[in-house]
Tab-separated table of C-alpha atoms in Angstrom:
chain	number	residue	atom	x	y	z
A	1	UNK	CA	101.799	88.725	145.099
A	2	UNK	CA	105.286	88.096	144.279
A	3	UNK	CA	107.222	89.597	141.010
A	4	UNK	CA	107.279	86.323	139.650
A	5	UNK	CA	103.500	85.784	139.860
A	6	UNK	CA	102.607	89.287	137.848
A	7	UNK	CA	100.137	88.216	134.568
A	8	UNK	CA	102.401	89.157	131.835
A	9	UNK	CA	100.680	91.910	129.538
A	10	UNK	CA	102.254	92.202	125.650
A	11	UNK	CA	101.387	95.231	123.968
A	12	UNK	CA	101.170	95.385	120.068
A	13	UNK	CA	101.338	98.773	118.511
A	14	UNK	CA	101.474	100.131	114.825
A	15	UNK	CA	100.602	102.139	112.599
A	16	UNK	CA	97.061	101.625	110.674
A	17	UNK	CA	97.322	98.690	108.807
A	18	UNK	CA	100.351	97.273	109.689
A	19	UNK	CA	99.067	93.650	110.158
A	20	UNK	CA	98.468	94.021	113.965
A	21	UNK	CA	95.396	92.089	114.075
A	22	UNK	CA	96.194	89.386	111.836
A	23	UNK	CA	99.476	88.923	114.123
A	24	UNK	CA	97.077	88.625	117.084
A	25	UNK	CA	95.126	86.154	115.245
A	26	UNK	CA	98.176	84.130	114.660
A	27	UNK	CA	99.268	84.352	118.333
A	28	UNK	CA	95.738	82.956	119.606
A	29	UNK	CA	96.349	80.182	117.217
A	30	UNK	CA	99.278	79.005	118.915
A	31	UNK	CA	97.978	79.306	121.930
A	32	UNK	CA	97.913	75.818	123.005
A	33	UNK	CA	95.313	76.011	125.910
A	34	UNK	CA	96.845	78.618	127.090
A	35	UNK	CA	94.567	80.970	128.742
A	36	UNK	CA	94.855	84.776	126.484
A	37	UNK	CA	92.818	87.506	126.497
A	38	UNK	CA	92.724	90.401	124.343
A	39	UNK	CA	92.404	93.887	124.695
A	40	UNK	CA	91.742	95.556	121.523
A	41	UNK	CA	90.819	99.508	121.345
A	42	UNK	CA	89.863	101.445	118.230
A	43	UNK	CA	90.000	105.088	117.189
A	44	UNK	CA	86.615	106.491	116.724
A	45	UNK	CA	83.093	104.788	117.675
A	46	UNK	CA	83.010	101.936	115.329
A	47	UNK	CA	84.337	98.649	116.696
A	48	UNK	CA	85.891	96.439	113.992
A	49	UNK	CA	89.032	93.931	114.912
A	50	UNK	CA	87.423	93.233	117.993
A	51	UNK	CA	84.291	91.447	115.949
A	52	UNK	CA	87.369	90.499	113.377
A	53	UNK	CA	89.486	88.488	115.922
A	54	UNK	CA	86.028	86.802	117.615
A	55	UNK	CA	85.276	85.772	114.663
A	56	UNK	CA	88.315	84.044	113.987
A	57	UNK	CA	87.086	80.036	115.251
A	58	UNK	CA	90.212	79.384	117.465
A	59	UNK	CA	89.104	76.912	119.706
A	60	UNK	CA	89.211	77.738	122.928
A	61	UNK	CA	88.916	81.517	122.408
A	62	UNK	CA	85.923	82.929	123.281
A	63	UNK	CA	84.217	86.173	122.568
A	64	UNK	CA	84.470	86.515	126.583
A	65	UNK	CA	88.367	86.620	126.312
A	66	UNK	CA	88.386	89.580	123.972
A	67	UNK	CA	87.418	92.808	125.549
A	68	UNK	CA	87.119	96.033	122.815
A	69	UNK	CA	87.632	99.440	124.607
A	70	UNK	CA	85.802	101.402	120.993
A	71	UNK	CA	85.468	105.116	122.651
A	72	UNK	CA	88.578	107.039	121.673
A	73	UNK	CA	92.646	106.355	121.748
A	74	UNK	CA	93.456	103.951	124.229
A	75	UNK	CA	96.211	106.414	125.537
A	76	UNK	CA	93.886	108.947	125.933
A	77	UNK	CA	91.626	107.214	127.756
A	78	UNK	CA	93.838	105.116	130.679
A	79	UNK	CA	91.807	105.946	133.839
A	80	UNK	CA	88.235	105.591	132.357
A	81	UNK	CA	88.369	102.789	130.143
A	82	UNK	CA	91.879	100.771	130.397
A	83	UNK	CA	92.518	100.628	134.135
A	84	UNK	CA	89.018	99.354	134.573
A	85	UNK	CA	89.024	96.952	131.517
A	86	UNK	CA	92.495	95.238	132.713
A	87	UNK	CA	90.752	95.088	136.588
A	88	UNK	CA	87.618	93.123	135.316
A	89	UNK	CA	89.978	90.767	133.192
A	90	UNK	CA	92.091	89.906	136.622
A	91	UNK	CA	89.230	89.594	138.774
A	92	UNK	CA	87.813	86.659	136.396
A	93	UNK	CA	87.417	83.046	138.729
A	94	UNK	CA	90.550	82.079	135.868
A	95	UNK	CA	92.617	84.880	134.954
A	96	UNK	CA	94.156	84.974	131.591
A	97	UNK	CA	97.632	83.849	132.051
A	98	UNK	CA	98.953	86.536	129.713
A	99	UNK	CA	96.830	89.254	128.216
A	100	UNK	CA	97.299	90.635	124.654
A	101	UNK	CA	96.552	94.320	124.085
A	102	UNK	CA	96.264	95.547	120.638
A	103	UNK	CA	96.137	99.133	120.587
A	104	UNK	CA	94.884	101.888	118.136
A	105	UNK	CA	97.594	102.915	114.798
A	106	UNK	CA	96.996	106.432	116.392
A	107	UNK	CA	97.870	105.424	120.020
A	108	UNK	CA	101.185	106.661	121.750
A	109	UNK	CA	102.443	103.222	123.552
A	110	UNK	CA	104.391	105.023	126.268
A	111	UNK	CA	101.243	106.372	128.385
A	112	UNK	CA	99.862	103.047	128.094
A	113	UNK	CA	103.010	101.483	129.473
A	114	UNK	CA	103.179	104.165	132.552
A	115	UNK	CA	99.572	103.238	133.739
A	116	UNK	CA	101.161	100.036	134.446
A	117	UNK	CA	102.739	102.231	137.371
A	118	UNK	CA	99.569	102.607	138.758
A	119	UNK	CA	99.067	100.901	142.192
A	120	UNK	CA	96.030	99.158	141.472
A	121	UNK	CA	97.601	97.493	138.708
A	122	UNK	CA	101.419	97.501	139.530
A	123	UNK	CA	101.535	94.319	141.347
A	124	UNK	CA	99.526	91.875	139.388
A	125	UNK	CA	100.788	92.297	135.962
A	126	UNK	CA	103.913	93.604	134.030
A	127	UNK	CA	104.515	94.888	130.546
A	128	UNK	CA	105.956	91.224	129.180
A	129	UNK	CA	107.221	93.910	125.904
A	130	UNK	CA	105.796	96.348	123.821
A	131	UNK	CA	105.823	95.065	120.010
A	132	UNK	CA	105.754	97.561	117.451
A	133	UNK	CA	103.876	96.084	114.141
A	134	UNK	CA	105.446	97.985	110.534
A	135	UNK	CA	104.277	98.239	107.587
A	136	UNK	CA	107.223	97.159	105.400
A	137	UNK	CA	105.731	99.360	101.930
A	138	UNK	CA	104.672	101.844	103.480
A	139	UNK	CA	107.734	102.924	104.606
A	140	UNK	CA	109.493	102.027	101.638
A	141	UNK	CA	107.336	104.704	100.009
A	142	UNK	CA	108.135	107.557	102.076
A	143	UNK	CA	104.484	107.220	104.298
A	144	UNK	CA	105.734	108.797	107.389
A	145	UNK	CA	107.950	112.025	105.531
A	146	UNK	CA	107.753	114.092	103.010
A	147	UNK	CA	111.689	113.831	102.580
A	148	UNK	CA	112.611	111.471	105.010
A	149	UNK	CA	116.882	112.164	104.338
A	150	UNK	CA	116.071	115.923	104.855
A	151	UNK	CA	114.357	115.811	108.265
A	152	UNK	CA	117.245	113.047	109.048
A	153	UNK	CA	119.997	116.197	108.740
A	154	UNK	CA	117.430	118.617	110.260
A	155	UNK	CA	116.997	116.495	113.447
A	156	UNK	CA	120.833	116.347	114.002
A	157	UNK	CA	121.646	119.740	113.464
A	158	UNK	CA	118.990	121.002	115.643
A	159	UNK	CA	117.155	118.698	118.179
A	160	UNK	CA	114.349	120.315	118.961
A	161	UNK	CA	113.025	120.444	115.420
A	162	UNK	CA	109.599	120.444	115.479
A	163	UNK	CA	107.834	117.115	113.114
A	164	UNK	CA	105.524	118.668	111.075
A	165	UNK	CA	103.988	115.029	110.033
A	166	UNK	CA	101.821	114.038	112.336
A	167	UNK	CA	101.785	110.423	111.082
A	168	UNK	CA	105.616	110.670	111.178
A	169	UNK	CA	105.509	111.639	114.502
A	170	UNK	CA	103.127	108.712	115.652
A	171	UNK	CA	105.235	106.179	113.742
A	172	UNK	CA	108.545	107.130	115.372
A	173	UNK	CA	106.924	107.095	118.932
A	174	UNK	CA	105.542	103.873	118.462
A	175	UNK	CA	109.146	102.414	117.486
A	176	UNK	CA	111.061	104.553	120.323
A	177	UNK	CA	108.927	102.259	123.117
A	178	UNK	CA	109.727	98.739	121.119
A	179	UNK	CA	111.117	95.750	122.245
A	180	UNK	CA	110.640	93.528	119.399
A	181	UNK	CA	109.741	95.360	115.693
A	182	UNK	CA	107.817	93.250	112.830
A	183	UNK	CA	108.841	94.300	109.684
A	184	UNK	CA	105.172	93.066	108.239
A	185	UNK	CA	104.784	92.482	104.736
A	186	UNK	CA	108.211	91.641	103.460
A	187	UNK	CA	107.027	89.475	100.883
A	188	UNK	CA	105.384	92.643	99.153
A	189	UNK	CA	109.524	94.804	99.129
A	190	UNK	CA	112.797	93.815	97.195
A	191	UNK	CA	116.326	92.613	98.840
A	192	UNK	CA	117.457	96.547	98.094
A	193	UNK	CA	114.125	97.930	99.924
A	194	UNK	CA	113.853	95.150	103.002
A	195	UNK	CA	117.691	96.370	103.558
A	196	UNK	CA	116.565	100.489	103.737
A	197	UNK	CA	113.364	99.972	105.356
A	198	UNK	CA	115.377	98.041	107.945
A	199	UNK	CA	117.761	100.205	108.184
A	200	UNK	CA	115.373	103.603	108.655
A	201	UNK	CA	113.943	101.217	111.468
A	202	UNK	CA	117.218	100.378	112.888
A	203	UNK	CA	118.305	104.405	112.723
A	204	UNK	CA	115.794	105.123	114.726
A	205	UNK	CA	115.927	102.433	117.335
A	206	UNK	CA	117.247	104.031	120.798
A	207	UNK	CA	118.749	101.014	121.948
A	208	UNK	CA	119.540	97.560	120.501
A	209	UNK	CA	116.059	96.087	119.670
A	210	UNK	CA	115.919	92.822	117.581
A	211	UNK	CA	113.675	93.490	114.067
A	212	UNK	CA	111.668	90.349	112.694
A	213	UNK	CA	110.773	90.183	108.959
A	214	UNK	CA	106.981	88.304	108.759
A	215	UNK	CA	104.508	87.880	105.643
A	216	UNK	CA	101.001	88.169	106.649
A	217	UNK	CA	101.754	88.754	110.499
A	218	UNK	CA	102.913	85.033	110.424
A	219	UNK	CA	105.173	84.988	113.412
A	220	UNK	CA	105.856	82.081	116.169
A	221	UNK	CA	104.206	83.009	119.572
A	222	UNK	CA	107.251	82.503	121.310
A	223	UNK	CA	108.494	85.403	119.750
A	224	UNK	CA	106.436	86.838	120.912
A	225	UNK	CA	105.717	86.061	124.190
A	226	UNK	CA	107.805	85.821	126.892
A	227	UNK	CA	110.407	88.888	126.173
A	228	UNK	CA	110.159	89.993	130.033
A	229	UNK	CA	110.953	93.520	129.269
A	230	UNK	CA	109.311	94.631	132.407
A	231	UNK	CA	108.622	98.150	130.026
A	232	UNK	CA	107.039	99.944	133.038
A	233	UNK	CA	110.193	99.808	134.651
A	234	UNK	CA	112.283	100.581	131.860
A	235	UNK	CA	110.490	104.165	130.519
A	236	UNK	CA	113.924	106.272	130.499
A	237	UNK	CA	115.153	104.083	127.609
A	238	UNK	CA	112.184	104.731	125.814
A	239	UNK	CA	111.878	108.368	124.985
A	240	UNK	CA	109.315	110.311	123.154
A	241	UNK	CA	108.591	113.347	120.940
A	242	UNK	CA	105.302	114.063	123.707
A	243	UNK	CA	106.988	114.958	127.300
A	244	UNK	CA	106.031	113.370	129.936
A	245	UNK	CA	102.986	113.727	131.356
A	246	UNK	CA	102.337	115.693	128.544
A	247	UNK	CA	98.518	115.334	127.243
A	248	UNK	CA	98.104	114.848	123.481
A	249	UNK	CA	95.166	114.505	121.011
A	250	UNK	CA	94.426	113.651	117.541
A	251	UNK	CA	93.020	116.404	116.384
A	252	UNK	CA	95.319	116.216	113.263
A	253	UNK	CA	92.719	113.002	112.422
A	254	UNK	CA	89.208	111.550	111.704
A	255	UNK	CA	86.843	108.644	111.988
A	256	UNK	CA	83.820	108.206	110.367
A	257	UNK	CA	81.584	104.980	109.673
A	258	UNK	CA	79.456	104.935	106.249
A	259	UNK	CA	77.313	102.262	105.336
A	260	UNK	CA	77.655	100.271	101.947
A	261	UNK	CA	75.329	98.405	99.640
A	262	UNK	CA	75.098	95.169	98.894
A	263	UNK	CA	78.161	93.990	96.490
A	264	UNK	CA	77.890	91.624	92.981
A	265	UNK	CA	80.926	90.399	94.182
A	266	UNK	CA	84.363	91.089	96.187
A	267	UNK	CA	85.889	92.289	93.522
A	268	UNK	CA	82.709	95.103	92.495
A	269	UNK	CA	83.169	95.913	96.025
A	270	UNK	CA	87.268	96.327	96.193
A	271	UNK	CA	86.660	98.217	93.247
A	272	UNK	CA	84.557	100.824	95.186
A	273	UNK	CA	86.912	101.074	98.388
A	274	UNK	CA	89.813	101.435	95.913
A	275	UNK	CA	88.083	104.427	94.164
A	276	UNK	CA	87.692	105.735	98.260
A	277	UNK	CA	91.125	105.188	98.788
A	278	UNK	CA	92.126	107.926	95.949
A	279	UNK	CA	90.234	110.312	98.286
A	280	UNK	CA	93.291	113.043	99.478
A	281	UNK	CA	93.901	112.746	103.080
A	282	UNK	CA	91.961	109.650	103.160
A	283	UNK	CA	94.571	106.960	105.427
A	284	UNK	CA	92.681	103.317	105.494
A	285	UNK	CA	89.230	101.717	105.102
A	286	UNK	CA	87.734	98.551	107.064
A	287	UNK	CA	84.586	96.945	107.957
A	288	UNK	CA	82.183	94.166	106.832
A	289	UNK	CA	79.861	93.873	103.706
A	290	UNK	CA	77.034	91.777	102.304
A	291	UNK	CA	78.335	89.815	98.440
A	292	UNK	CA	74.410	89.214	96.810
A	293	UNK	CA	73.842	85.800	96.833
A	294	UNK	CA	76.558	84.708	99.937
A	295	UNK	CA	75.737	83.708	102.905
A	296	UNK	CA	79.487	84.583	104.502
A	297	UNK	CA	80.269	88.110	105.447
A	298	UNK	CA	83.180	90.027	103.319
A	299	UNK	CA	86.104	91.404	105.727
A	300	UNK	CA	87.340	94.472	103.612
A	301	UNK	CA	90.679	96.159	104.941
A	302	UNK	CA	91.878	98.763	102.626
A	303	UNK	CA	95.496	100.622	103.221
A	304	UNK	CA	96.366	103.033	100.847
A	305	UNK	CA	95.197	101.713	97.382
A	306	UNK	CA	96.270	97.823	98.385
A	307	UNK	CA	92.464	96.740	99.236
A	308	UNK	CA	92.718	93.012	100.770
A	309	UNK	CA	89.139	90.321	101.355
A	310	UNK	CA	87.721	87.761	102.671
A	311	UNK	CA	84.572	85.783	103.859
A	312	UNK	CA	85.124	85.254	107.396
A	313	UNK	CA	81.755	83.877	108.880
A	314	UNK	CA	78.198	83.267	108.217
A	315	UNK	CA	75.710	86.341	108.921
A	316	UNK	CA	73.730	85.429	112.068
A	317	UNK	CA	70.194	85.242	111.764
A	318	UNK	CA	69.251	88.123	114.113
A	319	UNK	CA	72.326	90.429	113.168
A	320	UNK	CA	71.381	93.194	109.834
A	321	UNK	CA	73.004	92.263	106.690
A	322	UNK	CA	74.007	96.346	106.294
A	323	UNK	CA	77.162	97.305	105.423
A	324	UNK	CA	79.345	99.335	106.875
A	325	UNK	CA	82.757	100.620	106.136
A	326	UNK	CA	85.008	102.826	108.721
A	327	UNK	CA	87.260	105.593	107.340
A	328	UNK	CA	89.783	106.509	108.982
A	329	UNK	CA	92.077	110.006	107.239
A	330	UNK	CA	93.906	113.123	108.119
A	331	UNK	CA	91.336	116.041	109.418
A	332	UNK	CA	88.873	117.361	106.839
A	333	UNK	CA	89.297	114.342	104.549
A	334	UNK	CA	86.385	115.504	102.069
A	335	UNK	CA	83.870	112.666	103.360
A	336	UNK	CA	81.025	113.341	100.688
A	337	UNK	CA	83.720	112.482	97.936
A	338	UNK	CA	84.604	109.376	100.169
A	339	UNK	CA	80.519	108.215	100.011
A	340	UNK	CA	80.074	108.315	96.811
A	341	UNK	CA	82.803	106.160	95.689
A	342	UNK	CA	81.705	103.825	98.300
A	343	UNK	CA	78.005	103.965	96.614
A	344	UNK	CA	79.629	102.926	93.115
């Protein structure tokens, strides 16, 4: 198979909660009978946006085309669940003609690119770009660094500083491997914070790499698509804090799924996840509830204390109406204080 036949793969990384999913929604919209699939892999052992973006009614887009890899980081986990994942998806009777893969807020995008090395994949599909999804507040509050101008100074007197944020640290990595940054949620900052948030983003960058501002991971697919970065053969301009071939973990974080009663209403049940979301260490919140009296299931996505809902389909007749909520924080998050805000 020639170069010019390879299934172009786009990658879309950032952190938890940066809009990745909704962006992915938005992409399958405009989709235009083309034939996507999606790759989407959590953190932990509770699937959520795969279930999310199945649920989404796009015609055309099948809960066949969306394949959810739920058993640990993505870039952890190349060889037993990626490689094999990707190889059923191109042995399909029609191939997807360009596959989306959303990965993890935790995941490093760089081993994920390099298994696109990999002779078994190599010659039937490229790395089309990495996009790396930002949270436009969250950085404007300081998220990723205690004292971001500090550790600025420290890193150019001395570069071999150790980060001793692990979010930081996850953040930056994501952004070193970018083609194409969305600045998500720009309606939410000011003219003064768009133009620092832009600019930490832009201080960062390793090479010239264009930055998009978006509002609800609104963003034209052709944007998108189509950026023929060829990233797998392009990995010394995208360095990273984690050498190569280096493994890595994430010990420094968490997962666990609690289940949730029945709510009056969405706002009863915001209520709760906000009270959660206080929890120290505690990073974001997501999952599906029952509303009394609704037929629709509630989408809850909580980052930080900004808690955001929605109905998003009927409950099926054979599925349980139980709630249940993923947590996702820093290791040793204090999980029984996390539950009982959740019970209300």
């Amino acid at each position: 198979m020639s170069i010019v036949e390879k299934i172009p793969c786009t990658i879309v990384t950032g952190f938890l909660g940066a809009g990745k999913t909704t962006l992915v929604r938005h992409v399958m919209e405009q989709a235009g009978g083309r034939r996507l699939a999606i790759l989407v892999n959590e953190f932990g052992d509770v699937g959520f946006d795969g279930s999310f973006l199945a649920a989404c009614g796009v015609p055309g887009c099948s809960e066949e085309s969306i394949v959810e890899l739920p058993n640990g980081c993505i870039c952890c986990t190349v060889a037993d669940d990626f490689v094999p994942a990707l190889n059923t998806l191109l042995e399909r009777p029609d191939p997807p003609e360009h596959i989306l893969i959303e990965t993890s807020g935790l995941a490093l995008p760089k081993p994920l690119v390099q298994a696109f090395q990999w002779p078994a994949i190599r010659s039937r599909v490229t790395v089309d770009g990495v996009v790396a999804v930002v949270d436009g507040p969250a950085v404007a509050s300081g998220a990723f660094a205690e004292d971001p101008d500090a550790l600025a100074a420290q890193r150019a007197a001395d570069a071999s500083v150790e980060h001793e944020n692990p979010l930081e640290e996850v953040f930056e990595d994501q952004l070193l491997c970018a083609d194409l940054v969305v600045l998500n949620k720009a309606d939410l900052l000011g003219e003064a914070e768009r133009a620092s948030v832009r600019a930490e983003i832009e201080r960062q960058l390793p090479r010239a790499v264009k930055v998009v501002e978006t509002s609800h991971g609104a963003i034209d697919a052709r944007v998108l698509l189509g950026l023929n970065a060829a990233a797998e053969d392009d990995l010394d301009a995208r360095p990273s804090h984690h050498g190569e071939g280096e493994d890595h973990d994430h010990d420094d974080f968490e997962t666990v799924a609690l289940p949730v009663r029945a709510a009056r209403n969405p706002g009863d049940l915001a209520a709760r996840v906000e009270k959660a979301a206080e929890t120290a260490g505690v990073l974001r919140i997501k999952g599906f509830a029952e509303i009394e009296g609704k037929p629709m299931r509630l989408v809850v996505q909580g980052v930080g204390r900004r808690v955001a809902h929605h109905f998003d389909r009927p409950w099926r007749a054979s599925e349980s109406r139980d709630g249940r909520l993923v947590v996702i924080g820093l290791k040793g998050f204090d999980r029984d204080a996390v539950a009982a805000a959740l019970a209300g």
